[in-house]
Amino acid sequence: MLFHSLHTGSRNRAGRNNQGKITCRHRGSRHARKHRSVGFFNHSFGKYKIISFHYDPFRKCDLALVKHTCNSSYAYIIKAQGMSVNSFLTISYSFSVAFKEFTPGACFSVKAFPLGSFLHFVGNRAASNGVFSNAAGCFCILIQKGDKHCLVKLISGKVNLISSIALASFGKVGNEFFYLKKLKKAGQKRWAGFRPTVRGVAINPVDHPHGGGEGKSTGGRPSVSPWGKLAKK
């Protein structure tokens, strides 16, 4: 199911700068991608039903497609651990919330959550989209609440001061085992935009200082780049 209103196109830079010159070698020819619109203010507040889960090519985590129970509008949110299809969640600016409303992915003001809560997609000020704990498996812990500001601790150990009326989602980001995925073939690396890297000794001498010669000869010089600059210190 593709919702064109929630997708925007993206341009593949292929390792080139704004002048079209290659600044990063061995990049390009990746699969076409579209941006998914994710944010607190891309949809109206209220009660939502989780329809399905979707892959996002620009993120390590997955997205959840949700549908508003009143106006039938659709939106994307970050998939949290423990989410299930056909379950319900609430997105609101409320400060006082019943405990049963704290379901995975539910969104409220930071000071509405109890101390010690696991949060993700946390904004740093009012009317701000999530800037902390957006990647797969990430979360932050609410360690202190005040009338104007709250303290959250990131998984890196850093403690950040944020606005008490900033929005945040409940729970931890899903897809926490993404790093265990193994590539099945070389083509998967090509889909991700990485082109082959050829060793200098396997290239012709006109194209690389290490090229040419009989056998695996490097010409007796230290390792250098294709332009003759030292590659090791």
C-alpha positions as a printed Julia matrix, in Angstrom:
233×3 Matrix{Float64}:
   0.0     0.0     0.0
   1.61    3.26   -1.17
   0.41    6.66    0.06
   1.79    9.24   -2.35
   0.88   12.14   -0.06
   3.28   10.75    2.57
   6.19   10.27    0.14
   8.53   12.76   -1.49
  11.21   12.07   -4.07
  14.94   12.28   -3.38
  17.89   12.89   -5.67
  20.85   10.53   -5.73
  24.05   12.58   -5.39
  26.32    9.59   -6.1
  29.29   11.01   -4.19
  29.33   14.32   -6.09
  29.28   17.88   -4.79
  27.16   20.82   -5.97
  29.48   21.26   -8.98
  29.06   17.67  -10.14
  32.62   16.71   -9.22
  33.3    13.38   -7.53
  34.32   14.01   -3.92
  33.74   10.46   -2.64
  34.82    7.58   -4.85
  33.04    4.25   -5.29
  29.52    5.62   -4.84
  26.48    5.63   -7.1
  23.99    3.4    -8.96
  21.87    2.83   -5.9
  18.2     1.92   -5.91
  15.72    4.8    -6.16
  14.33    5.91   -2.79
  11.51    8.11   -1.5
  11.41   10.06    1.76
   8.67    9.11    4.23
   7.13   12.04    6.06
   7.5    11.39    9.81
   6.78   13.96   12.52
   4.39   15.04   15.25
   3.03   17.95   13.25
   2.48   16.15    9.95
  -0.87   14.86   11.21
  -3.67   15.85   13.57
  -3.82   14.84   17.23
  -6.23   12.16   18.42
  -6.61    8.39   18.56
  -4.98    6.26   15.86
  -5.19    2.65   14.76
  -2.05    0.83   13.61
  -2.63   -0.47   10.08
   0.71   -1.98    9.02
   4.49   -1.75    9.31
   6.74   -0.46    6.53
  10.42   -0.37    5.62
  12.12    3.03    5.43
  15.21    3.2     3.15
  16.56    6.26    5.0
  16.38    4.79    8.53
  17.62    1.78   10.45
  14.21    1.42   12.1
  10.84    0.58   10.56
   7.77    2.79   10.33
   4.18    2.17   11.4
   1.31    3.34    9.21
  -1.5     4.65   11.44
  -5.03    5.79   10.63
  -6.99    8.44   12.52
 -10.18    6.98   13.98
 -12.24   10.13   13.27
 -11.14   11.79   10.03
  -9.57    8.64    8.45
  -6.29   10.43    7.68
  -3.07    8.41    7.45
   0.36    9.13    8.91
   3.73    7.5     9.52
   5.28    7.16   12.97
   8.41    5.35   14.14
   7.71    1.73   15.03
   8.3     1.05   18.74
   9.04   -2.27   20.39
   5.83   -4.05   21.38
   3.62   -2.5    18.69
   1.06   -4.76   17.03
  -1.25   -4.37   14.06
  -4.87   -3.33   14.82
  -3.9    -1.91   18.22
  -4.63    1.72   19.16
  -2.49    4.61   20.39
  -3.01    8.26   21.26
  -1.13   11.32   20.0
  -1.91   14.38   22.1
  -0.46   17.44   23.87
  -2.06   16.38   27.16
  -0.21   16.83   30.47
  -2.39   14.51   32.6
  -2.82   11.08   31.04
  -4.33    7.85   32.36
  -1.8     5.07   32.86
  -3.6     2.8    30.37
  -2.85    5.33   27.6
   0.91    4.66   27.83
   1.04    2.14   24.99
   4.1     1.65   22.72
   4.29    4.57   20.31
   1.83    6.82   22.17
   2.83   10.48   22.07
   2.34   13.08   24.82
   4.15   16.01   26.4
   7.3    14.92   28.23
   6.05   15.92   31.68
   2.98   13.69   31.23
   5.16   10.56   31.45
   6.11    9.07   34.84
   9.73    9.21   35.99
  11.86    6.37   34.65
   9.86    6.04   31.43
  11.58    4.9    28.24
  11.02    7.49   25.52
  12.0     7.9    21.88
  11.6    10.51   19.12
  11.95   13.19   21.8
  11.74   16.88   20.89
  13.97   19.43   22.6
  11.45   22.29   22.75
   7.79   23.07   22.14
   6.55   22.58   18.56
   9.66   20.55   17.72
   9.79   17.18   16.0
  11.85   14.37   17.5
  15.6    15.04   17.63
  16.73   12.45   20.21
  16.58    8.64   20.13
  15.33    8.12   16.58
  17.57    5.24   15.44
  16.83    1.53   15.74
  16.99    0.23   19.32
  17.52    3.69   20.82
  15.72    5.19   23.8
  16.19    7.77   26.54
  15.11    7.74   30.18
  13.14   10.5    31.89
  15.09   11.15   35.1
  13.72   14.49   36.33
  10.6    16.61   35.76
   9.9    20.27   36.4
   7.32   22.9    35.51
   9.35   24.29   32.61
  12.13   21.78   31.93
  12.85   18.06   32.17
  16.02   15.98   32.14
  16.4    12.94   29.9
  19.35   10.57   29.82
  20.43    9.19   26.45
  21.88    5.71   25.99
  25.27    7.38   25.47
  25.09    8.57   29.09
  24.63   12.22   28.18
  21.93   14.13   30.08
  19.94   16.72   28.11
  17.72   19.53   29.37
  14.53   19.81   27.3
  11.25   21.68   27.51
   8.52   20.12   29.65
   5.96   20.68   26.89
   8.08   19.05   24.19
   6.53   15.98   22.62
   7.9    12.45   22.95
   6.81    8.91   22.12
   6.56    6.13   24.69
   8.77    3.03   24.52
  11.95    2.01   22.71
  12.55    2.16   18.95
  12.05   -1.21   17.27
  14.28   -3.26   14.94
  16.98   -3.35   17.62
  18.76   -6.32   16.0
  19.31   -4.64   12.63
  23.09   -4.98   13.0
  22.84   -8.78   12.86
  21.64   -8.72    9.25
  24.1   -10.3     6.81
  24.36   -9.55    3.12
  23.47  -12.54    0.94
  25.17  -11.36   -2.25
  27.33   -8.58   -3.65
  24.32   -7.06   -5.39
  22.84   -6.01   -2.04
  25.84   -3.75   -1.54
  25.26   -2.28   -5.01
  21.61   -1.58   -4.14
  22.87    0.48   -1.19
  24.94    2.67   -3.51
  28.44    1.2    -3.08
  30.49    0.47   -6.2
  33.45   -1.96   -6.36
  36.86   -0.91   -5.05
  39.8    -2.15   -7.16
  43.29   -2.56   -5.65
  45.99   -0.3    -7.04
  48.32   -3.2    -7.94
  45.57   -4.67  -10.14
  45.2    -1.49  -12.24
  47.14   -0.4   -15.3
  50.14    1.89  -14.63
  48.47    4.73  -16.52
  45.64    4.76  -13.95
  47.46    4.14  -10.64
  51.04    4.53   -9.31
  50.97    0.92   -8.05
  49.81   -0.5   -11.37
  51.71   -2.52  -13.95
  54.84   -4.59  -13.46
  55.33   -8.33  -13.46
  53.38  -10.25  -10.85
  52.22   -8.44   -7.71
  54.85   -5.73   -7.78
  54.07   -2.32   -6.24
  57.03   -0.56   -7.8
  58.92   -0.4    -4.5
  57.21    2.75   -3.27
  55.04    3.26   -0.16
  51.26    3.06   -0.38
  49.87    6.08   -2.19
  46.55    7.28   -3.55
  45.78    7.29   -7.3
  47.11   10.88   -7.32
  50.42   10.01   -5.66
  49.67   11.22   -2.12
  50.86    9.09    0.79
  48.1     6.84    2.11
  49.91    5.9     5.34
  51.88    7.93    7.84
